Structures are given as C-alpha cells and as structure tokens.
Coordinates of C-alpha atoms in Angstrom, one line a residue:
M1190 CA 0.0 0.0 0.0
D1191 CA 1.2 3.5 -0.7
F1192 CA -0.1 7.0 -0.5
Q1193 CA 0.0 7.8 -4.3
Q1194 CA -3.8 7.8 -4.6
Y1195 CA -4.4 9.3 -1.2
N1196 CA -6.5 12.5 -1.5
T1197 CA -6.9 15.2 1.2
D1198 CA -10.1 16.3 -0.5
G1199 CA -9.5 19.9 0.5
Y1200 CA -9.5 19.2 4.2
Y1201 CA -6.6 19.9 6.6
D1202 CA -4.7 16.6 6.8
E1203 CA -2.5 15.9 9.8
L1204 CA 0.0 13.9 7.8
F1205 CA -0.1 15.3 4.3
A1206 CA -0.1 18.8 2.8
A1207 CA -2.6 19.8 0.2
D1208 CA -0.2 18.9 -2.6
G1209 CA 0.0 15.4 -1.3
T1210 CA 3.6 15.6 0.1
P1211 CA 4.1 14.4 3.7
R1212 CA 4.3 17.1 6.4
P1213 CA 7.9 17.4 7.7
G1214 CA 7.2 15.4 10.9
A1215 CA 5.3 12.7 9.0
R1216 CA 7.8 12.1 6.2
R1217 CA 9.7 9.3 7.8
L1218 CA 6.5 7.6 8.8
A1219 CA 5.1 7.7 5.3
E1220 CA 8.3 6.4 3.8
F1221 CA 8.4 3.6 6.4
L1222 CA 4.8 2.5 5.7
E1223 CA 5.4 2.5 1.9
R1224 CA 8.4 0.3 2.2
L1225 CA 6.5 -2.4 4.0
P1226 CA 6.1 -5.6 1.8
P1227 CA 2.7 -6.1 0.2
G1228 CA 0.1 -7.1 2.7
E1229 CA 2.3 -6.4 5.7
L1230 CA 0.5 -3.3 6.9
R1231 CA -2.9 -5.2 6.8
R1232 CA -1.3 -8.1 8.7
R1233 CA 0.0 -5.7 11.4
Q1234 CA -3.5 -4.1 11.6
A1235 CA -5.1 -7.5 12.1
A1236 CA -2.5 -8.4 14.7
A1237 CA -3.3 -5.2 16.6
E1238 CA -7.0 -5.9 16.5
Q1239 CA -6.5 -9.4 17.8
A1240 CA -4.4 -8.0 20.6
L1241 CA -7.4 -5.7 21.5
Y1242 CA -9.5 -8.9 21.9
D1243 CA -6.8 -10.7 23.8
L1244 CA -6.2 -7.9 26.2
G1245 CA -10.0 -7.2 26.7
I1246 CA -9.7 -3.5 25.8
T1247 CA -13.4 -2.6 25.7
F1248 CA -16.0 0.0 26.4
T1249 CA -19.7 -0.2 27.0
V1250 CA -22.5 1.2 24.8
Y1251 CA -25.7 1.6 26.7
G1252 CA -28.8 0.2 25.0
H1253 CA -27.0 -1.3 22.0
S1254 CA -29.0 -4.0 20.3
D1255 CA -25.9 -6.2 19.7
G1256 CA -24.8 -6.3 23.3
S1257 CA -23.3 -3.6 25.4
E1258 CA -19.5 -4.4 25.7
K1259 CA -17.5 -3.6 22.6
I1260 CA -13.9 -3.7 21.5
F1261 CA -12.7 -0.1 20.9
P1262 CA -12.0 0.2 17.2
F1263 CA -8.3 1.1 16.5
D1264 CA -6.4 2.1 13.4
V1265 CA -2.7 1.7 13.4
I1266 CA -1.8 4.7 11.3
P1267 CA -0.9 7.2 14.0
R1268 CA -1.5 10.9 14.2
V1269 CA 1.7 12.9 14.3
V1270 CA 2.0 16.2 16.3
S1271 CA 5.1 18.3 15.7
A1272 CA 7.2 19.5 18.6
A1273 CA 6.4 23.1 17.8
D1274 CA 2.6 22.5 17.8
W1275 CA 2.8 20.5 21.0
D1276 CA 4.8 23.3 22.7
M1277 CA 2.0 25.7 21.9
L1278 CA -0.7 23.2 23.0
E1279 CA 1.1 22.4 26.3
R1280 CA 1.4 26.0 27.2
G1281 CA -2.2 26.7 26.2
L1282 CA -3.7 23.8 28.2
A1283 CA -1.6 24.6 31.3
Q1284 CA -2.8 28.2 31.1
R1285 CA -6.4 27.1 30.7
I1286 CA -6.4 24.7 33.7
A1287 CA -4.7 27.2 35.9
A1288 CA -7.4 29.8 35.1
L1289 CA -10.3 27.4 35.5
N1290 CA -8.9 26.2 38.9
L1291 CA -8.8 29.9 40.1
F1292 CA -12.4 30.3 38.7
L1293 CA -13.6 27.3 40.8
Q1294 CA -11.9 28.6 43.9
D1295 CA -13.4 32.0 43.4
I1296 CA -17.0 31.1 42.6
Y1297 CA -17.2 28.8 45.7
N1298 CA -15.7 31.5 47.9
E1299 CA -15.3 35.2 47.3
Q1300 CA -17.1 35.3 44.0
K1301 CA -15.1 38.3 42.7
I1302 CA -15.6 37.3 39.0
L1303 CA -19.4 37.3 39.6
K1304 CA -19.4 40.6 41.4
D1305 CA -17.4 42.1 38.7
G1306 CA -19.9 40.9 36.1
V1307 CA -17.3 39.0 34.0
V1308 CA -19.4 35.8 34.1
P1309 CA -23.1 36.3 34.8
R1310 CA -24.1 35.0 38.3
D1311 CA -27.3 33.4 37.0
L1312 CA -25.4 31.2 34.6
V1313 CA -23.1 29.9 37.3
E1314 CA -25.7 29.4 40.0
S1315 CA -28.1 27.7 37.5
A1316 CA -25.5 25.2 36.3
T1317 CA -26.4 21.6 37.1
D1318 CA -23.0 21.0 38.6
Y1319 CA -22.8 24.1 40.8
H1320 CA -23.3 22.8 44.3
Q1321 CA -24.2 25.0 47.3
A1322 CA -22.7 22.2 49.4
C1323 CA -19.2 23.3 48.2
R1324 CA -19.7 27.0 49.1
G1325 CA -17.0 28.3 51.5
F1326 CA -14.8 25.2 50.9
T1327 CA -11.2 25.1 49.7
P1328 CA -9.9 21.6 48.7
P1329 CA -6.5 20.4 49.7
K1330 CA -3.7 22.6 48.3
G1331 CA -6.4 24.7 46.7
I1332 CA -6.6 22.3 43.7
W1333 CA -10.1 21.5 42.3
C1334 CA -9.4 20.1 38.8
H1335 CA -6.9 17.4 39.4
I1336 CA -7.5 15.5 36.1
T1337 CA -8.8 17.1 33.0
G1338 CA -9.4 15.9 29.5
T1339 CA -9.7 18.9 27.1
D1340 CA -11.2 18.2 23.6
L1341 CA -9.3 20.0 20.8
V1342 CA -10.0 20.2 17.1
R1343 CA -8.1 21.6 14.2
G1344 CA -10.1 23.4 11.5
G1345 CA -9.6 23.9 7.8
D1346 CA -7.4 26.9 8.6
G1347 CA -4.9 24.7 10.5
Q1348 CA -5.6 26.4 13.8
Y1349 CA -6.2 24.3 16.9
Y1350 CA -9.3 25.2 19.0
V1351 CA -10.7 24.1 22.3
L1352 CA -14.0 22.4 21.7
E1353 CA -14.9 21.3 25.2
D1354 CA -13.6 21.1 28.7
N1355 CA -14.1 17.9 30.7
L1356 CA -13.5 18.3 34.4
R1357 CA -16.0 15.9 36.0
C1358 CA -14.8 12.4 35.3
P1359 CA -12.9 12.6 32.0
S1360 CA -12.4 9.1 30.5
G1361 CA -10.2 7.7 27.8
V1362 CA -6.6 7.9 29.1
S1363 CA -6.4 4.1 29.5
Y1364 CA -6.8 3.8 25.7
V1365 CA -3.9 6.2 25.2
L1366 CA -1.7 3.9 27.3
A1367 CA -3.0 0.8 25.7
N1368 CA -2.7 2.2 22.1
R1369 CA 0.9 3.1 22.7
H1370 CA 1.6 -0.4 24.0
L1371 CA 0.0 -1.9 20.9
M1372 CA 1.9 0.5 18.6
K1373 CA 5.2 -0.4 20.1
R1374 CA 4.4 -4.1 19.3
T1375 CA 3.1 -3.2 15.8
F1376 CA 5.9 -0.8 14.6
P1377 CA 8.9 -1.3 17.0
E1378 CA 11.4 -0.2 14.4
I1379 CA 10.0 3.3 13.8
F1380 CA 9.8 4.8 17.3
P1381 CA 13.5 5.6 17.8
A1382 CA 13.9 7.2 14.4
L1383 CA 10.9 9.5 14.9
K1384 CA 11.7 10.5 18.5
V1385 CA 8.2 9.9 19.8
R1386 CA 7.6 11.2 23.3
P1387 CA 6.6 8.5 25.8
V1388 CA 3.3 8.5 27.6
D1389 CA 3.9 5.7 30.2
A1390 CA 4.6 8.2 33.0
Y1391 CA 0.9 8.9 33.4
P1392 CA 0.1 6.3 36.1
V1393 CA 3.1 7.6 38.2
Q1394 CA 2.0 11.2 37.7
L1395 CA -1.6 10.2 38.7
L1396 CA -0.4 8.5 41.9
D1397 CA 2.0 11.3 42.8
M1398 CA -0.9 13.8 42.5
L1399 CA -3.1 11.7 44.8
H1400 CA -0.3 11.5 47.3
H1401 CA 0.2 15.3 47.0
I1402 CA -3.3 16.1 48.0
A1403 CA -3.7 13.4 50.7
P1404 CA -4.4 14.7 54.3
A1405 CA -1.4 16.2 56.0
G1406 CA 0.6 14.0 58.4
V1407 CA 0.0 10.7 56.5
D1408 CA 3.3 9.2 55.4
E1409 CA 1.9 6.3 53.3
P1410 CA -1.6 7.3 52.2
L1411 CA -3.9 4.5 51.1
G1412 CA -5.6 5.4 47.8
A1413 CA -8.7 3.9 46.2
L1414 CA -10.4 4.3 42.8
L1415 CA -14.2 4.6 43.4
T1416 CA -16.1 3.0 40.5
P1417 CA -19.9 2.7 39.9
G1418 CA -19.2 -0.9 39.0
A1419 CA -18.8 -3.4 36.2
F1420 CA -21.8 -2.1 34.2
N1421 CA -20.4 1.4 33.9
S1422 CA -19.3 2.3 30.3
A1423 CA -15.7 3.1 31.5
Y1424 CA -15.2 0.1 33.8
F1425 CA -12.3 -1.2 31.7
E1426 CA -10.6 2.1 32.4
H1427 CA -11.3 2.0 36.1
S1428 CA -9.8 -1.4 36.5
F1429 CA -6.9 -0.7 34.2
L1430 CA -5.9 2.5 36.1
A1431 CA -6.3 0.8 39.4
Q1432 CA -4.0 -2.0 38.2
Q1433 CA -1.5 0.5 36.8
T1434 CA -1.3 2.7 39.9
G1435 CA -1.8 0.1 42.7
L1436 CA -5.0 1.9 43.9
E1437 CA -7.7 -0.2 45.5
L1438 CA -10.6 -0.7 43.0
A1439 CA -13.7 -0.2 45.1
E1440 CA -17.4 0.4 44.7
G1441 CA -19.4 2.5 47.1
R1442 CA -20.6 -0.6 49.0
D1443 CA -16.9 -1.5 49.6
M1444 CA -16.4 1.6 51.7
V1445 CA -18.0 3.0 54.9
V1446 CA -17.7 6.2 56.9
R1447 CA -17.0 5.2 60.5
D1448 CA -16.2 7.8 63.3
G1449 CA -15.8 10.5 60.6
Y1450 CA -13.2 8.6 58.6
V1451 CA -13.6 6.7 55.3
H1452 CA -12.7 3.0 55.5
L1453 CA -12.3 0.2 53.0
R1454 CA -14.0 -3.1 54.0
T1455 CA -11.4 -5.9 53.8
T1456 CA -11.3 -9.5 54.8
R1457 CA -9.1 -8.3 57.8
G1458 CA -11.5 -5.6 58.9
L1459 CA -11.8 -1.9 58.1
K1460 CA -8.8 -0.1 56.7
R1461 CA -8.7 3.7 56.5
V1462 CA -8.7 5.3 53.1
H1463 CA -6.9 8.7 52.7
V1464 CA -7.4 9.7 49.1
I1465 CA -10.0 8.7 46.5
Y1466 CA -9.9 9.0 42.7
R1467 CA -13.6 9.0 42.3
R1468 CA -15.1 8.1 38.9
I1469 CA -18.7 8.8 40.1
N1470 CA -20.4 12.0 39.2
D1471 CA -21.2 14.4 42.1
D1472 CA -24.9 13.6 42.2
F1473 CA -24.2 9.9 43.1
L1474 CA -21.2 10.4 45.3
D1475 CA -23.0 10.8 48.7
P1476 CA -26.7 10.2 49.2
K1477 CA -26.6 12.3 52.4
A1478 CA -25.3 15.4 50.4
F1479 CA -26.7 15.0 46.9
R1480 CA -29.2 12.5 45.5
P1481 CA -30.7 10.5 48.4
E1482 CA -31.6 7.5 46.2
S1483 CA -28.0 6.9 45.1
L1484 CA -26.7 3.4 45.8
L1485 CA -23.4 4.1 44.1
G1486 CA -21.7 6.4 46.5
V1487 CA -20.6 6.4 50.1
P1488 CA -23.0 7.8 52.7
G1489 CA -21.2 10.5 54.7
I1490 CA -18.2 10.9 52.5
M1491 CA -18.8 14.6 51.9
E1492 CA -18.7 15.3 55.6
A1493 CA -15.4 13.5 55.9
Y1494 CA -14.1 15.4 52.9
R1495 CA -15.1 18.8 54.2
A1496 CA -13.4 17.9 57.6
G1497 CA -10.1 17.1 55.7
R1498 CA -10.1 13.5 56.7
V1499 CA -10.2 12.2 53.1
S1500 CA -9.2 13.8 49.8
L1501 CA -11.2 13.5 46.6
A1502 CA -10.1 13.9 43.0
N1503 CA -11.6 15.6 41.1
A1504 CA -13.0 17.9 43.8
P1505 CA -16.9 17.8 44.0
G1506 CA -18.3 20.9 42.3
T1507 CA -15.6 21.0 39.6
G1508 CA -18.1 20.1 36.9
V1509 CA -19.5 23.6 36.7
A1510 CA -16.4 24.6 34.8
D1511 CA -17.2 22.2 32.0
D1512 CA -20.8 23.3 31.6
K1513 CA -20.8 24.1 27.9
V1514 CA -22.3 27.5 28.6
I1515 CA -19.5 28.4 31.0
Y1516 CA -17.0 27.1 28.4
A1517 CA -17.9 30.1 26.3
F1518 CA -16.5 32.4 29.0
A1519 CA -13.1 30.6 29.3
P1520 CA -11.1 33.3 27.3
K1521 CA -12.6 36.0 29.7
I1522 CA -11.8 33.8 32.7
I1523 CA -8.2 33.4 31.6
K1524 CA -7.9 37.2 31.0
Y1525 CA -9.5 38.0 34.4
Y1526 CA -7.3 35.7 36.5
L1527 CA -4.0 35.6 34.6
G1528 CA -4.1 38.8 32.6
E1529 CA -3.3 36.9 29.4
D1530 CA -5.0 36.1 26.1
A1531 CA -5.9 32.5 25.6
I1532 CA -3.2 30.7 23.8
V1533 CA -5.6 28.1 22.4
P1534 CA -8.8 29.9 21.4
N1535 CA -12.4 28.6 21.7
V1536 CA -14.6 27.6 18.8
E1537 CA -17.0 30.5 18.1
T1538 CA -20.0 29.8 20.4
F1539 CA -23.6 31.1 20.4
L1540 CA -25.4 31.2 23.7
C1541 CA -29.1 30.4 23.3
W1542 CA -30.0 32.2 26.5
Q1543 CA -29.2 35.5 24.7
Q1544 CA -32.0 36.5 22.5
V1545 CA -29.9 37.7 19.6
H1546 CA -27.8 34.5 19.6
R1547 CA -30.9 32.3 19.9
Q1548 CA -32.5 33.9 16.9
H1549 CA -29.3 33.4 14.9
V1550 CA -29.1 29.7 16.0
L1551 CA -32.8 29.0 15.2
A1552 CA -32.4 30.6 11.7
N1553 CA -29.3 28.6 10.9
L1554 CA -29.8 25.2 12.5
E1555 CA -29.0 23.3 9.3
T1556 CA -25.4 24.7 9.4
M1557 CA -24.7 24.5 13.1
V1558 CA -23.8 22.0 15.8
V1559 CA -26.2 22.3 18.8
K1560 CA -25.2 20.9 22.2
A1561 CA -26.9 20.6 25.5
A1562 CA -24.9 22.2 28.4
N1563 CA -24.3 19.0 30.4
E1564 CA -24.4 16.1 28.0
S1565 CA -21.4 14.2 26.9
G1566 CA -20.5 11.2 24.7
G1567 CA -22.2 12.7 21.6
Y1568 CA -25.6 12.6 23.2
G1569 CA -28.0 15.5 23.3
M1570 CA -26.4 17.0 20.2
L1571 CA -27.6 18.0 16.7
V1572 CA -25.2 18.1 13.8
G1573 CA -27.1 20.4 11.5
P1574 CA -25.7 19.4 8.1
A1575 CA -26.5 15.8 8.8
S1576 CA -29.9 16.4 10.4
T1577 CA -33.4 15.8 9.2
K1578 CA -36.1 18.5 9.2
A1579 CA -37.9 16.7 12.0
E1580 CA -34.7 16.6 14.1
R1581 CA -34.2 20.4 13.6
E1582 CA -37.8 21.1 14.6
E1583 CA -37.3 19.0 17.7
F1584 CA -34.2 20.9 18.7
A1585 CA -35.8 24.2 18.0
R1586 CA -38.6 23.2 20.4
R1587 CA -36.0 22.2 23.0
I1588 CA -34.0 25.5 22.6
Q1589 CA -37.1 27.6 23.0
A1590 CA -38.3 25.7 26.0
N1591 CA -35.0 25.8 27.9
P1592 CA -32.6 28.3 26.2
R1593 CA -30.1 28.3 29.2
N1594 CA -29.4 24.6 28.4
Y1595 CA -28.1 25.0 24.8
I1596 CA -25.2 26.4 22.9
A1597 CA -24.5 26.2 19.2
Q1598 CA -21.3 26.4 17.2
P1599 CA -20.6 26.6 13.4
T1600 CA -19.8 23.2 11.9
I1601 CA -16.1 22.9 11.8
Q1602 CA -14.6 20.7 9.1
L1603 CA -12.3 18.7 11.4
S1604 CA -8.9 17.8 10.2
R1605 CA -8.3 14.3 8.9
V1606 CA -5.8 11.5 9.2
P1607 CA -5.5 8.5 6.9
V1608 CA -7.0 5.2 7.9
I1609 CA -6.7 1.8 6.4
D1610 CA -9.8 1.1 4.3
G1611 CA -9.6 -2.2 2.5
D1612 CA -6.6 -2.0 0.1
C1613 CA -6.1 1.8 0.3
F1614 CA -5.9 4.8 2.6
E1615 CA -8.8 7.2 3.1
G1616 CA -9.0 10.3 5.2
R1617 CA -11.2 10.4 8.3
H1618 CA -12.0 13.3 10.6
V1619 CA -10.4 13.4 14.1
D1620 CA -10.2 15.3 17.3
L1621 CA -7.7 15.2 20.2
R1622 CA -8.2 14.8 23.9
P1623 CA -5.0 15.5 25.9
Y1624 CA -5.0 14.7 29.6
I1625 CA -3.8 17.2 32.2
I1626 CA -2.9 16.3 35.8
Y1627 CA -2.7 19.1 38.4
G1628 CA -0.7 18.1 41.5
D1629 CA 2.5 19.9 42.7
R1630 CA 2.5 21.3 39.2
I1631 CA 0.5 21.1 36.0
N1632 CA 1.5 18.1 33.8
V1633 CA 0.2 17.8 30.3
L1634 CA 0.6 14.2 29.0
P1635 CA 2.5 14.5 25.6
G1636 CA -0.1 13.0 23.3
G1637 CA -3.7 12.2 24.1
L1638 CA -6.5 10.2 22.7
T1639 CA -7.0 10.8 19.0
R1640 CA -10.7 9.9 18.3
V1641 CA -11.5 9.2 14.7
A1642 CA -14.9 9.1 13.0
L1643 CA -14.6 5.8 11.2
R1644 CA -17.7 6.4 9.0
K1645 CA -16.8 8.3 5.8
G1646 CA -17.8 11.9 6.0
S1647 CA -18.9 11.7 9.6
L1648 CA -17.8 14.4 12.1
V1649 CA -18.9 12.4 15.2
V1650 CA -15.9 10.9 16.8
N1651 CA -17.4 9.5 20.0
S1652 CA -16.9 5.8 20.7
S1653 CA -20.5 5.5 21.7
Q1654 CA -21.4 6.8 18.2
G1655 CA -19.2 4.6 16.1
G1656 CA -15.9 6.3 16.5
G1657 CA -12.5 4.7 17.0
S1658 CA -9.1 5.7 18.1
K1659 CA -5.5 6.2 17.0
D1660 CA -2.2 6.6 18.8
T1661 CA -1.0 10.2 19.0
W1662 CA 2.7 10.7 18.4
V1663 CA 4.1 13.9 19.8
L1664 CA 7.6 14.4 18.3
S1665 CA 10.5 15.6 20.4
E1666 CA 13.4 17.7 19.4
D1667 CA 15.3 16.5 22.4
P1668 CA 16.7 13.0 21.9
A1669 CA 16.7 12.5 25.7
E1670 CA 12.9 12.7 25.8
A1671 CA 12.2 10.0 23.2

C-alpha cells in the first residue's frame, strides 16, 4: 500500500499537505509505511485488532442491540503532532487549567468574578454541577481540577481550537496507554527514528498527584479508585488504572464512613482510606449530600471530605467549569485571573439564553452543531448538516423551552488523518483529547486520545457513536525525551 492515490479532498490533513507531500514530521512515517512488503500493513493491523480482543480493551455502549460491551476500534496509522505544535498546546492547556482552577476557587468562595460581572451570576448558579454544598470550601492545596481531558479540534485553517472542557470524570486515558503499548508491538522499528515522546509516566503522575493532596501527616496514604461498578461504560478504564497505579478498586458498597473517617471493607477488617480518585459523578457520590436515592456512593463521604479526613479527585463541584455555557467564557476567565490572552482559542459559540444569539441559531440550525450544556459522549447533540427536518424542529422546540441549556457552534470541518480502508488509505475526521494532571505542578501528557470518525464523512468521533481511536505521536526535538 502507498499514498500515491491518497487525497486530502480539500481538508486539513494531519500527515499530508494539500499537494500530497508528507508534512515534515510525517515524512519518515510515510516512507516507512510505503516500504513495507505487500500485505504487511494489513497483517499488522489485524494483529493489533487481535491484541485488543486478547487484552480485553473494551468500552460499553448503553442500550446497543448487539450487546453492550465492545472492542474499541483502533487504526494503526498514528496521528503525528510536531514539537512546535505541542509546545503551543502544552502552554495553552496549562494556562487554561490554571485559570479554571482559580475560577472554581473564586465562585465557591469570594465570587469576585461574579461581582465584577465578567461571568453572569445566574449562569453559574443555575449550572447543574454548581453545588451549594461546596460554598466556602477550599480543597487540599487549593486544587479543584486534578484530572482534565480537554477536547481539541483543528479546523480547515490549520488552527487548533478548544472544543470542550471535561473536568468531571474525563475518560479515555487508558486507551492512550493501551494504544501506545500496541503500537510499540506493531511498529517497533520506527519509534527511535521519529523521537516519539513517551506516555507511560501517566500512572506515576496520577499516583504522585493523589499523594500530594492526601491529608497532612500521613506518610503512606492509602488510595482507592471509586467506580460505579462493572456495568459502567468506563469500567475497563477504572480497572486498568487501578491496576497500573496500585490503587484499591472499590465500589461504594466496599467503603464505609465510621467515626468521621472513610474506611475500606477488607477480609481483615476496616482499613482507613486517605485519598480517593472518584469516577462517580457528584450527584451519586454521597446520598446524604446529593441524590438521596443513590446506591453508588458512600454515605457521609462529603462530611469526611469537608473535615479534611479524606481527599477527593476531582473535587466535587468541579463540573460547573465544563458546563458548555460556562465554556464560552473561558477566554474571559483566563484574562481575568491571569491577565493573558488565551493561547488556544475557543470555537465560536452562540449562547441560546441570549435572544440575539438564539434567533441566529434558530435561523441557521442546518449549518450549526447544537449541544446541551451538560451532556457528553455525543448525546443531546444536533449536527445540523447531517440532520433531518424533524430533528431540527425538535431541537428548535427544546431550545425555545430551555434556552439556558443550549449552545451552538458553526460546523467545523475537522482535520483528517489517513485510515486503512480495504486496500487503500482514506481520510477520516479526528479530534484530540489531551490529559492534564494538576498536582504539585500542572503536567500535560505528551499526546492524548485521537478519536476518529470511522464512518466516511462523519464528524462524530465519540466511541458511543461509532468512532474509534488512533495513537498520537508527539515528536521531540530533544533525543533524551524519546
């Protein structure tokens, strides 16, 4: 297979320029792939897919007629990110997380940004994930957003944009680590030549962060990963990360609050837990503080948390910063707290609670992407160019009924990366979700989850909607980093 017939079709391609020549960082990769003997690339793709089955790298699709647990589709042609592009993204993501963390600390305490009118108070206080239970509280070391997955896209102009912030329970990093493991087995000969930056430090960074925020005076904190259980869509990731970090994998029923402290039930009795990486949304975390019918959380855990007897990552209440309406204010939030312009800009966003914006959105639904403020996974979304008249009418009704809950963005022609399609390469649209850990400093994992829309022409990259993944190769100019 070669790239002679590969066509970028006028889209920005991550590996090839418009004239069909490989971009500088991708040249060696393209040459390597074209030198493989006939059939060898397809053989390696098949071997990688078999390894996915053997390793049980899965995700769960709720309500799917063919069964819920799926192998995550994977394409072995990697996405390549140049050292210069990554340097800009790394600085931009660190800047954004620092500002959002200051925003969270402020809105739950002094509320200066609300008093100054930079972000409307009504929008913050009406957000689903803004919790009065967190007012007046400062989490350990003042860190709210310990783990973030920020969705980036690159448009036809070659510019990266932030599409969404994910600060509640961002998922997907296990696939980043698993994809890299597979790619080292699939193309072992190319990694040293391209100076690909490693991603395998993530579990150590995650564990270091948890130890950093553990209650003071504890020399060897016991950490646990709190999961909703085996039927959750991200359960593979929960078990994978627990295994990689040495955290105890526990459900809510495995823990109990006794005498004000959180304990793990073990065969040898109760064992105190000091820090919890919780993969349960706020609403289900503690039936005494949030939804009383929740059976997934730990009754009384919020009281122990507020007393400083256990640390939680991410901090409860953090989700207000990834409300898609609040997202639109991120450039102003960065300017307000850091006095800087955003290094990575937002996608142009129309806020349906504003009458002028709402009228524009309703008049242009066929060209826009409409999103609900708190949905994720591609749910609650209208992709205008691919929608039917009935779907647009339904979303118009929803917007008019609850304008606070909707935003709209112009349809961006996402950049593309080649995928193997039968006996040739074809371009498919992608996005990128890097992962950021905020502990004693802000660490941006060099790479991230490249999600790919495997259906030709589709712009929906979510795994729950038929998307797959690719490995992301961030190149280094420093030989010591590769």
